[in-house]
Amino acid sequence: MSNRPDQSTLISYLYGELDEQENNKVKAYLEENLEVLKEFEALQNTRSLLSHLEDVPVNQPFILNTDHSGFTRQKNPQVFWQRWSGVAAALLVILISVVVWQLNFEIENNELRIGFQDQKTPPAIENDPVYSIQNLQDQEEYLKMLVAEVLKEKQENELLEMQDWKSNIHNEVNALKISISQQKSIQLAQKPIPNQEMTELINQIREDNYTAMIKLLEYSNEQQKVYAQEMLTNFNDYLEGKRKKDLEVIEYAINNLKSRTDLKQEETEIMITKLITQLNEER
Amino acid sequence: MPDQTEILILKAKKGDTIAFNKLVGGWYKRIYNFGYKYFSDHDQAMDITQKTFIAIHKNLVRLESPQKFKGWLYKIALNYCREEDRKQKKKWILPFVNFKTEKEEFVFNAYESDLDDPEKSFQKGELAELMAKALGKLNSDQRAVIIMKEYECLKFKEIAEVLNISENTVKSRLYYGLKSLKAILNKWNIKHQCYYF
């Protein structure tokens, strides 16, 4: 009778799902039978090729972490009963508190009154006739006081306004007097200027303006030159830095490529050498 | 002691939407990738992922035991995959835009590029694409078993429950699936040694 493992056992062995005893049996059989070993290796190789097909990354769907899923609740009777038992418990608490504190509810004249025990609310003060007459008298006195205060305040304000007005008029008259005297003194100081003096004065002003303009232009030119020089120097530094970095990147890439190429070449040479030796041996 | 998923399932069954959202967050990537490997198509994978989680939401109350959640989830996903497969066979689809052939903008960055081993990375991508194509060539039963075992790491017992077949049948399908895959790859001249010398 052959101990050859069947398809099912071979597959279980391939995926490492055999118990230790069975595993050893299959292992021993494969070591002895090259044909079955080849078959097993072929299955193993196909599996290793399959491992190249990796998982594709996928974005998780937009999920709302809320508790507002109507259709879930409708279908779940437990949630329904939980909700209504909560409401019932709240009502029970209210009833117990009414009984414990002996709360008294009254509805009178469109008013809801909640009181403790059977204490009756004192009668409204507004309904007492004695109180209302006294209150009216008080209010009258208060109004009189108010009127007196307002009148007094008004008088005081009027007096203050009058004083302010007087002082303003006095100031304005003084200012007018001063301005008239100044105008008189200017009229006295003014003399007719001859034409020659006038032209000289204008020429002088022109010359002054001209020199000022030249100075300003020279100054601004110098400033511009300095600014341009600074800008060029900075740009030059930036370009130099950029060039250095680029060269570094290129150097790194070339070195990397070179080392990889060398490695590949070495591997290929080793392979060729192995093949040649194998061929020589076979001959 | 129940694990995190089981606690979330129990909470979600009681109507805790936050727990359900966490459950979706935890399994979304797995179901999407299951669908993606089944169809090699993003839109179809997204479609079945959404359908699966909607079905889970509707029927979670009916799940008897939280331990059976994983198998149940894959069963629903697989059913939608099969349904989509049937629909696809009935109509002839020509994609409007082939995204895979669009060239991506090349930006060189010496420090982060594939300069380390561009050949290897190219080979890796190329091989992944070929493996996806090869999986697509298998029949749906073998494909489902290979994906569930190889990528979703389900136990033979769990796969048997999902497919409603015996464990031996699962193993047999896996065996013949791997053999068929090898034959397809041989036909395309893709061998293990090509990528592992």
Coordinates of C-alpha atoms in Angstrom, one line a residue:
Chain A
M1 CA 0.0 0.0 0.0
S2 CA 1.4 3.4 -1.0
N3 CA 2.0 6.2 1.6
R4 CA 1.7 8.8 -1.1
P5 CA 0.0 11.9 0.4
D6 CA -3.3 12.7 -1.4
Q7 CA -4.2 16.2 -2.8
S8 CA -5.9 17.2 0.4
T9 CA -2.9 16.3 2.6
L10 CA -0.5 17.9 0.3
I11 CA -2.5 21.1 0.3
S12 CA -2.7 21.0 4.1
Y13 CA 1.1 20.5 4.3
L14 CA 1.6 23.4 1.9
Y15 CA -0.3 25.7 4.2
G16 CA 1.1 24.3 7.4
E17 CA -2.2 23.0 8.7
L18 CA -1.2 19.5 9.5
D19 CA -0.5 18.1 12.9
E20 CA 3.1 17.3 13.8
Q21 CA 2.9 13.6 13.2
E22 CA 1.3 14.0 9.7
N23 CA 3.7 16.8 8.9
N24 CA 6.7 14.6 9.6
K25 CA 5.2 11.8 7.5
V26 CA 4.7 14.0 4.5
K27 CA 8.1 15.5 4.9
A28 CA 9.8 12.1 5.0
Y29 CA 7.8 11.0 2.0
L30 CA 8.8 14.1 0.0
E31 CA 12.5 13.6 0.8
E32 CA 12.3 10.1 -0.7
N33 CA 10.1 10.8 -3.7
L34 CA 11.5 13.4 -6.0
E35 CA 8.5 13.3 -8.3
V36 CA 6.0 14.3 -5.6
L37 CA 8.6 16.8 -4.2
K38 CA 8.7 18.4 -7.6
E39 CA 4.9 18.6 -7.6
F40 CA 5.0 20.1 -4.2
E41 CA 7.6 22.7 -5.2
A42 CA 5.6 23.7 -8.2
L43 CA 2.6 24.4 -5.9
Q44 CA 4.9 26.3 -3.6
N45 CA 6.4 28.4 -6.4
T46 CA 2.9 29.3 -7.7
R47 CA 2.0 30.4 -4.2
S48 CA 5.1 32.6 -4.0
L49 CA 4.2 34.2 -7.4
L50 CA 0.7 34.8 -6.0
S51 CA 2.2 36.8 -3.1
H52 CA 3.2 39.5 -5.6
L53 CA -0.4 40.6 -5.9
E54 CA -0.6 42.8 -2.9
D55 CA -3.5 44.6 -1.3
V56 CA -4.8 47.7 -3.0
P57 CA -5.1 50.7 -0.6
V58 CA -8.6 52.0 -0.3
N59 CA -10.0 55.0 1.4
Q60 CA -12.5 54.2 4.1
P61 CA -16.0 55.5 3.5
F62 CA -17.2 58.7 5.1
I63 CA -18.9 57.6 8.3
L64 CA -21.0 59.8 10.5
N65 CA -20.4 58.9 14.1
T66 CA -23.8 59.9 15.2
D67 CA -26.6 58.0 16.9
H68 CA -29.3 59.1 14.4
S69 CA -30.0 56.0 12.4
G70 CA -33.8 55.9 12.3
F71 CA -34.2 52.6 10.4
T72 CA -32.0 50.7 12.9
R73 CA -34.0 51.9 15.8
Q74 CA -37.3 51.0 14.2
K75 CA -36.1 47.5 13.6
N76 CA -34.7 47.0 17.1
P77 CA -37.6 46.6 19.7
Q78 CA -35.1 46.6 22.5
V79 CA -34.1 50.2 21.9
F80 CA -37.7 51.2 21.7
W81 CA -38.5 49.7 25.1
Q82 CA -35.3 51.2 26.5
R83 CA -36.5 54.6 25.4
W84 CA -40.0 54.3 26.8
S85 CA -38.8 52.8 30.1
G86 CA -36.6 55.9 30.5
V87 CA -39.6 58.2 30.1
A88 CA -41.6 56.1 32.6
A89 CA -38.8 56.3 35.1
A90 CA -38.6 60.1 34.8
L91 CA -42.4 60.4 35.4
L92 CA -42.1 58.1 38.4
V93 CA -39.4 60.3 39.9
I94 CA -41.6 63.4 39.5
L95 CA -44.6 61.7 41.1
I96 CA -42.5 60.5 44.1
S97 CA -41.1 64.0 44.6
V98 CA -44.7 65.4 44.6
V99 CA -45.7 62.9 47.3
V100 CA -42.5 63.4 49.4
W101 CA -42.6 67.2 49.4
Q102 CA -46.3 67.4 49.4
L103 CA -46.3 69.8 46.5
N104 CA -49.5 71.9 46.1
F105 CA -50.6 72.8 42.6
E106 CA -53.2 75.6 42.1
I107 CA -54.6 77.2 39.0
E108 CA -56.3 80.6 39.6
N109 CA -56.9 83.6 37.4
N110 CA -54.8 82.1 34.6
E111 CA -51.9 81.5 37.1
L112 CA -50.2 78.2 38.0
R113 CA -49.0 78.2 41.5
I114 CA -46.7 75.5 43.0
G115 CA -46.3 75.5 46.7
F116 CA -45.1 73.2 49.5
Q117 CA -47.7 71.4 51.6
D118 CA -51.0 73.1 52.2
Q119 CA -49.7 76.5 53.0
K120 CA -52.0 79.0 51.4
T121 CA -50.4 81.8 49.6
P122 CA -50.9 85.2 51.3
P123 CA -53.6 87.4 49.8
A124 CA -52.3 89.8 47.2
I125 CA -51.3 93.2 48.6
E126 CA -52.8 95.0 45.7
N127 CA -56.3 94.0 46.9
D128 CA -55.9 95.7 50.3
P129 CA -57.8 99.2 50.3
V130 CA -55.8 100.8 53.1
Y131 CA -52.6 99.8 51.5
S132 CA -53.7 101.2 48.1
I133 CA -54.6 104.7 49.6
Q134 CA -51.3 105.0 51.4
N135 CA -49.5 103.9 48.3
L136 CA -51.3 106.6 46.2
Q137 CA -50.3 109.3 48.7
D138 CA -46.7 108.2 48.7
Q139 CA -46.7 108.2 44.9
E140 CA -48.1 111.8 44.9
E141 CA -45.4 113.0 47.3
Y142 CA -42.8 111.4 45.2
L143 CA -44.1 113.0 42.1
K144 CA -44.0 116.4 43.7
M145 CA -40.4 115.9 44.8
L146 CA -39.5 114.9 41.3
V147 CA -41.1 118.0 39.8
A148 CA -39.3 120.3 42.3
E149 CA -36.0 118.7 41.5
V150 CA -36.5 119.0 37.8
L151 CA -37.4 122.7 38.1
K152 CA -34.4 123.4 40.3
E153 CA -32.0 121.7 37.9
K154 CA -33.5 123.6 35.0
Q155 CA -32.8 127.0 36.7
E156 CA -29.3 126.0 37.5
N157 CA -28.6 125.0 33.9
E158 CA -30.0 128.3 32.6
L159 CA -27.7 130.3 34.9
L160 CA -24.7 128.3 33.8
E161 CA -25.6 128.7 30.1
M162 CA -25.8 132.5 30.6
Q163 CA -22.4 132.6 32.2
D164 CA -20.9 130.6 29.3
W165 CA -22.5 132.8 26.7
K166 CA -21.1 136.0 28.4
S167 CA -17.6 134.6 28.6
N168 CA -17.7 133.5 24.9
I169 CA -18.7 137.0 23.7
H170 CA -16.0 138.6 25.8
N171 CA -13.4 136.2 24.2
E172 CA -14.6 136.9 20.7
V173 CA -14.4 140.7 21.1
N174 CA -10.8 140.4 22.4
A175 CA -9.8 138.2 19.5
L176 CA -11.3 140.8 17.0
K177 CA -9.4 143.6 18.7
I178 CA -6.1 141.7 18.4
S179 CA -6.6 140.8 14.8
I180 CA -7.4 144.5 13.9
S181 CA -4.2 145.7 15.6
Q182 CA -2.1 143.0 13.8
Q183 CA -3.5 144.0 10.4
K184 CA -2.7 147.6 11.1
S185 CA 0.9 146.7 11.9
I186 CA 1.3 144.6 8.7
Q187 CA -0.1 147.4 6.6
L188 CA 2.5 149.8 8.1
A189 CA 5.4 147.3 7.5
Q190 CA 4.4 146.6 3.9
K191 CA 6.5 148.6 1.3
P192 CA 6.5 148.3 -2.6
I193 CA 9.4 146.0 -3.8
P194 CA 11.3 147.1 -6.9
N195 CA 11.4 144.8 -10.0
Q196 CA 15.1 144.2 -10.0
E197 CA 15.0 142.9 -6.4
M198 CA 12.1 140.8 -7.3
T199 CA 13.8 139.0 -10.2
E200 CA 17.0 138.5 -8.1
L201 CA 14.9 136.9 -5.4
I202 CA 13.1 134.6 -7.9
N203 CA 16.5 133.6 -9.5
Q204 CA 17.9 132.9 -6.1
I205 CA 14.9 130.6 -5.3
R206 CA 15.3 128.9 -8.7
E207 CA 19.0 128.2 -8.1
D208 CA 18.3 126.9 -4.6
N209 CA 15.7 124.5 -6.0
Y210 CA 18.0 123.4 -8.8
T211 CA 20.9 122.5 -6.4
A212 CA 18.4 120.8 -4.1
M213 CA 17.1 118.7 -7.0
I214 CA 20.6 117.7 -8.1
K215 CA 21.5 116.7 -4.6
L216 CA 18.4 114.7 -4.3
L217 CA 19.0 112.9 -7.6
E218 CA 22.6 112.1 -6.7
Y219 CA 21.5 110.7 -3.3
S220 CA 18.8 108.6 -4.8
N221 CA 21.2 107.3 -7.5
E222 CA 23.6 106.2 -4.8
Q223 CA 20.9 104.5 -2.9
Q224 CA 19.7 102.7 -6.0
K225 CA 23.2 101.5 -6.8
V226 CA 23.7 100.2 -3.3
Y227 CA 20.3 98.4 -3.4
A228 CA 21.0 96.9 -6.8
Q229 CA 24.5 95.7 -5.7
E230 CA 23.0 94.1 -2.6
M231 CA 20.3 92.4 -4.7
L232 CA 22.8 91.0 -7.2
T233 CA 25.1 89.7 -4.5
N234 CA 22.2 88.0 -2.8
F235 CA 21.0 86.5 -6.1
N236 CA 24.5 85.3 -6.8
D237 CA 24.7 83.6 -3.4
Y238 CA 21.4 81.9 -4.0
L239 CA 22.4 80.7 -7.4
E240 CA 25.7 79.4 -6.1
G241 CA 23.9 77.5 -3.3
K242 CA 21.3 76.1 -5.7
R243 CA 24.0 74.9 -8.0
K244 CA 25.9 73.2 -5.2
K245 CA 22.7 71.4 -4.1
D246 CA 21.9 70.3 -7.6
L247 CA 25.4 69.0 -8.0
E248 CA 25.1 67.1 -4.8
V249 CA 21.8 65.5 -5.9
I250 CA 23.3 64.5 -9.3
E251 CA 26.4 63.1 -7.6
Y252 CA 24.3 61.1 -5.2
A253 CA 22.1 59.7 -8.1
I254 CA 25.2 58.8 -10.2
N255 CA 26.9 57.1 -7.3
N256 CA 23.8 55.2 -6.5
L257 CA 23.3 54.1 -10.1
K258 CA 27.0 53.2 -10.4
S259 CA 26.9 51.0 -7.2
R260 CA 23.8 49.3 -8.4
T261 CA 25.2 48.6 -11.8
D262 CA 28.4 47.2 -10.4
L263 CA 26.4 45.0 -8.1
K264 CA 24.2 43.7 -11.0
Q265 CA 27.4 43.1 -13.1
E266 CA 28.9 41.1 -10.2
E267 CA 25.7 39.1 -9.9
T268 CA 25.6 38.4 -13.6
E269 CA 29.3 37.4 -13.6
I270 CA 28.7 35.0 -10.8
M271 CA 25.7 33.5 -12.6
I272 CA 27.7 33.1 -15.8
T273 CA 30.5 31.5 -13.9
K274 CA 28.1 29.1 -12.3
L275 CA 26.5 28.2 -15.6
I276 CA 30.0 27.6 -17.2
T277 CA 31.1 25.4 -14.3
Q278 CA 27.8 23.5 -14.5
L279 CA 28.2 23.0 -18.2
N280 CA 31.8 21.9 -17.8
E281 CA 30.8 19.4 -15.2
E282 CA 28.0 18.0 -17.4
R283 CA 30.5 17.5 -20.2
Chain B
M1 CA -13.4 36.0 26.1
P2 CA -14.9 37.8 23.1
D3 CA -12.5 39.7 20.8
Q4 CA -13.0 43.3 19.7
T5 CA -15.0 42.4 16.6
E6 CA -17.4 40.3 18.6
I7 CA -18.0 43.1 21.1
L8 CA -18.7 45.5 18.2
I9 CA -21.1 43.0 16.7
L10 CA -23.0 42.6 19.9
K11 CA -23.2 46.4 20.3
A12 CA -24.2 46.9 16.7
K13 CA -26.9 44.3 17.1
K14 CA -28.4 46.5 19.9
G15 CA -28.5 49.4 17.5
D16 CA -25.2 51.1 18.4
T17 CA -24.4 52.9 15.1
I18 CA -20.9 53.9 16.3
A19 CA -20.1 50.3 16.9
F20 CA -21.4 49.4 13.4
N21 CA -19.4 52.1 11.8
K22 CA -16.3 50.8 13.6
L23 CA -17.1 47.3 12.3
V24 CA -17.4 48.7 8.7
G25 CA -14.1 50.6 9.2
G26 CA -12.4 47.4 10.3
W27 CA -13.6 45.1 7.5
Y28 CA -13.9 47.6 4.6
K29 CA -10.4 47.2 3.2
R30 CA -10.6 43.4 3.4
I31 CA -13.9 43.1 1.5
Y32 CA -12.8 45.7 -1.1
N33 CA -9.6 43.8 -1.7
F34 CA -11.5 40.5 -1.9
G35 CA -13.7 42.1 -4.6
Y36 CA -10.8 43.7 -6.3
K37 CA -8.9 40.4 -6.6
Y38 CA -12.0 38.7 -7.9
F39 CA -12.7 41.2 -10.6
S40 CA -9.4 43.2 -11.0
D41 CA -11.7 46.3 -11.3
H42 CA -12.0 49.1 -8.8
D43 CA -15.6 50.0 -9.6
Q44 CA -16.9 46.5 -9.3
A45 CA -15.0 46.0 -6.1
M46 CA -16.5 49.2 -4.7
D47 CA -19.9 48.1 -5.8
I48 CA -19.8 44.8 -4.1
T49 CA -18.2 46.3 -0.9
Q50 CA -21.1 48.7 -0.6
K51 CA -23.7 46.1 -1.3
T52 CA -22.1 43.7 1.2
F53 CA -22.1 46.3 4.1
I54 CA -25.7 47.4 3.3
A55 CA -26.8 43.8 3.5
I56 CA -24.8 43.4 6.8
H57 CA -26.6 46.4 8.2
K58 CA -30.0 45.1 7.3
N59 CA -29.5 41.6 8.5
L60 CA -27.1 41.9 11.4
V61 CA -29.9 41.4 13.9
R62 CA -30.5 37.9 12.4
L63 CA -26.8 36.8 13.0
E64 CA -27.0 34.2 15.6
S65 CA -23.5 34.0 16.8
P66 CA -20.8 36.7 16.5
Q67 CA -18.2 34.0 15.9
K68 CA -19.8 33.3 12.6
F69 CA -19.5 36.9 11.4
K70 CA -16.3 36.5 9.4
G71 CA -17.7 33.6 7.4
W72 CA -21.1 35.3 7.0
L73 CA -19.4 38.5 5.7
Y74 CA -17.4 36.6 3.1
K75 CA -20.4 34.6 2.1
I76 CA -22.4 37.8 1.4
A77 CA -19.5 39.3 -0.5
L78 CA -19.0 36.2 -2.6
N79 CA -22.7 36.0 -3.4
Y80 CA -22.6 39.6 -4.7
C81 CA -19.4 38.7 -6.7
R82 CA -21.2 35.8 -8.3
E83 CA -24.2 38.0 -9.1
E84 CA -22.0 40.6 -10.6
D85 CA -20.2 37.9 -12.6
R86 CA -23.5 36.6 -14.0
K87 CA -24.6 40.2 -14.9
Q88 CA -21.2 40.7 -16.6
K89 CA -21.6 37.6 -18.7
K90 CA -24.9 38.8 -20.0
K91 CA -23.6 42.2 -21.2
W92 CA -20.7 43.2 -23.3
I93 CA -18.8 46.0 -21.5
L94 CA -16.3 48.2 -23.2
P95 CA -14.7 50.6 -20.7
F96 CA -15.0 54.2 -21.6
V97 CA -11.6 55.1 -20.2
N98 CA -8.9 52.7 -19.6
F99 CA -7.2 54.1 -16.5
K100 CA -4.4 51.7 -16.4
T101 CA -3.0 52.7 -19.8
E102 CA -3.0 56.4 -18.8
K103 CA 0.6 57.6 -18.4
E104 CA 1.3 59.1 -15.0
E105 CA 3.3 62.3 -14.8
F106 CA 7.0 61.5 -14.1
V107 CA 8.6 63.5 -11.4
F108 CA 12.2 62.8 -10.7
N109 CA 13.3 62.8 -7.1
A110 CA 16.7 61.3 -6.5
Y111 CA 16.0 60.6 -2.8
E112 CA 12.6 59.0 -3.1
S113 CA 12.6 57.6 -6.6
D114 CA 12.8 53.9 -7.6
L115 CA 16.4 54.5 -8.4
D116 CA 17.3 51.9 -5.7
D117 CA 16.1 49.2 -8.0
P118 CA 13.9 50.4 -10.7
E119 CA 14.2 47.0 -12.6
K120 CA 12.9 45.1 -9.5
S121 CA 10.0 47.6 -8.9
F122 CA 9.0 47.4 -12.5
Q123 CA 9.1 43.6 -12.5
K124 CA 7.0 43.6 -9.3
G125 CA 4.3 45.8 -10.8
E126 CA 4.3 43.8 -14.0
L127 CA 4.1 40.5 -12.2
A128 CA 1.2 41.7 -10.0
E129 CA -0.7 42.7 -13.1
L130 CA -0.1 39.4 -14.7
M131 CA -1.1 37.5 -11.6
A132 CA -4.4 39.4 -11.5
K133 CA -5.0 38.5 -15.1
A134 CA -4.1 34.9 -14.4
L135 CA -6.6 34.8 -11.5
G136 CA -9.2 36.2 -13.8
K137 CA -8.7 33.2 -16.1
L138 CA -9.6 30.7 -13.4
N139 CA -13.1 29.5 -13.0
S140 CA -15.1 31.3 -10.3
D141 CA -15.0 28.5 -7.7
Q142 CA -11.3 28.0 -7.9
R143 CA -10.7 31.8 -7.9
A144 CA -12.8 32.3 -4.8
V145 CA -11.0 29.6 -2.9
I146 CA -7.6 30.8 -3.8
I147 CA -8.4 34.4 -2.9
M148 CA -10.0 33.4 0.4
K149 CA -7.1 31.2 1.4
E150 CA -4.1 33.1 -0.1
Y151 CA -5.1 36.7 0.6
E152 CA -7.9 36.6 3.2
C153 CA -6.1 33.9 5.2
L154 CA -9.3 32.0 6.0
K155 CA -9.0 28.5 7.5
F156 CA -10.2 25.5 5.4
K157 CA -13.1 25.1 7.8
E158 CA -14.2 28.7 7.3
I159 CA -14.0 28.5 3.5
A160 CA -16.0 25.3 3.6
E161 CA -18.7 27.1 5.7
V162 CA -18.7 30.1 3.3
L163 CA -19.1 27.9 0.2
N164 CA -21.3 25.3 1.9
I165 CA -19.1 22.4 0.9
S166 CA -16.8 19.9 2.6
E167 CA -13.2 20.8 3.7
N168 CA -11.9 18.2 1.3
T169 CA -13.7 19.8 -1.6
V170 CA -12.1 23.1 -0.7
K171 CA -8.7 21.6 -0.6
S172 CA -9.3 19.8 -3.9
R173 CA -10.4 23.1 -5.5
L174 CA -7.4 24.8 -4.2
Y175 CA -5.1 22.1 -5.5
Y176 CA -6.6 22.2 -9.0
G177 CA -6.8 26.0 -8.9
L178 CA -3.0 26.3 -8.1
K179 CA -2.3 23.8 -10.9
S180 CA -4.4 25.6 -13.4
L181 CA -2.7 28.9 -12.4
K182 CA 0.7 27.3 -12.9
A183 CA -0.4 26.1 -16.4
I184 CA -1.6 29.6 -17.3
L185 CA 1.6 31.1 -16.1
N186 CA 3.7 28.5 -18.0
K187 CA 1.7 29.3 -21.1
W188 CA 2.7 33.0 -20.7
N189 CA 6.3 31.8 -20.1
I190 CA 6.2 33.2 -16.5
K191 CA 8.3 31.0 -14.2
H192 CA 9.3 31.3 -10.6
Q193 CA 13.0 31.4 -11.6
C194 CA 12.5 34.5 -13.8
Y195 CA 11.7 36.6 -10.7
Y196 CA 13.9 34.9 -8.1
F197 CA 17.3 34.4 -9.7

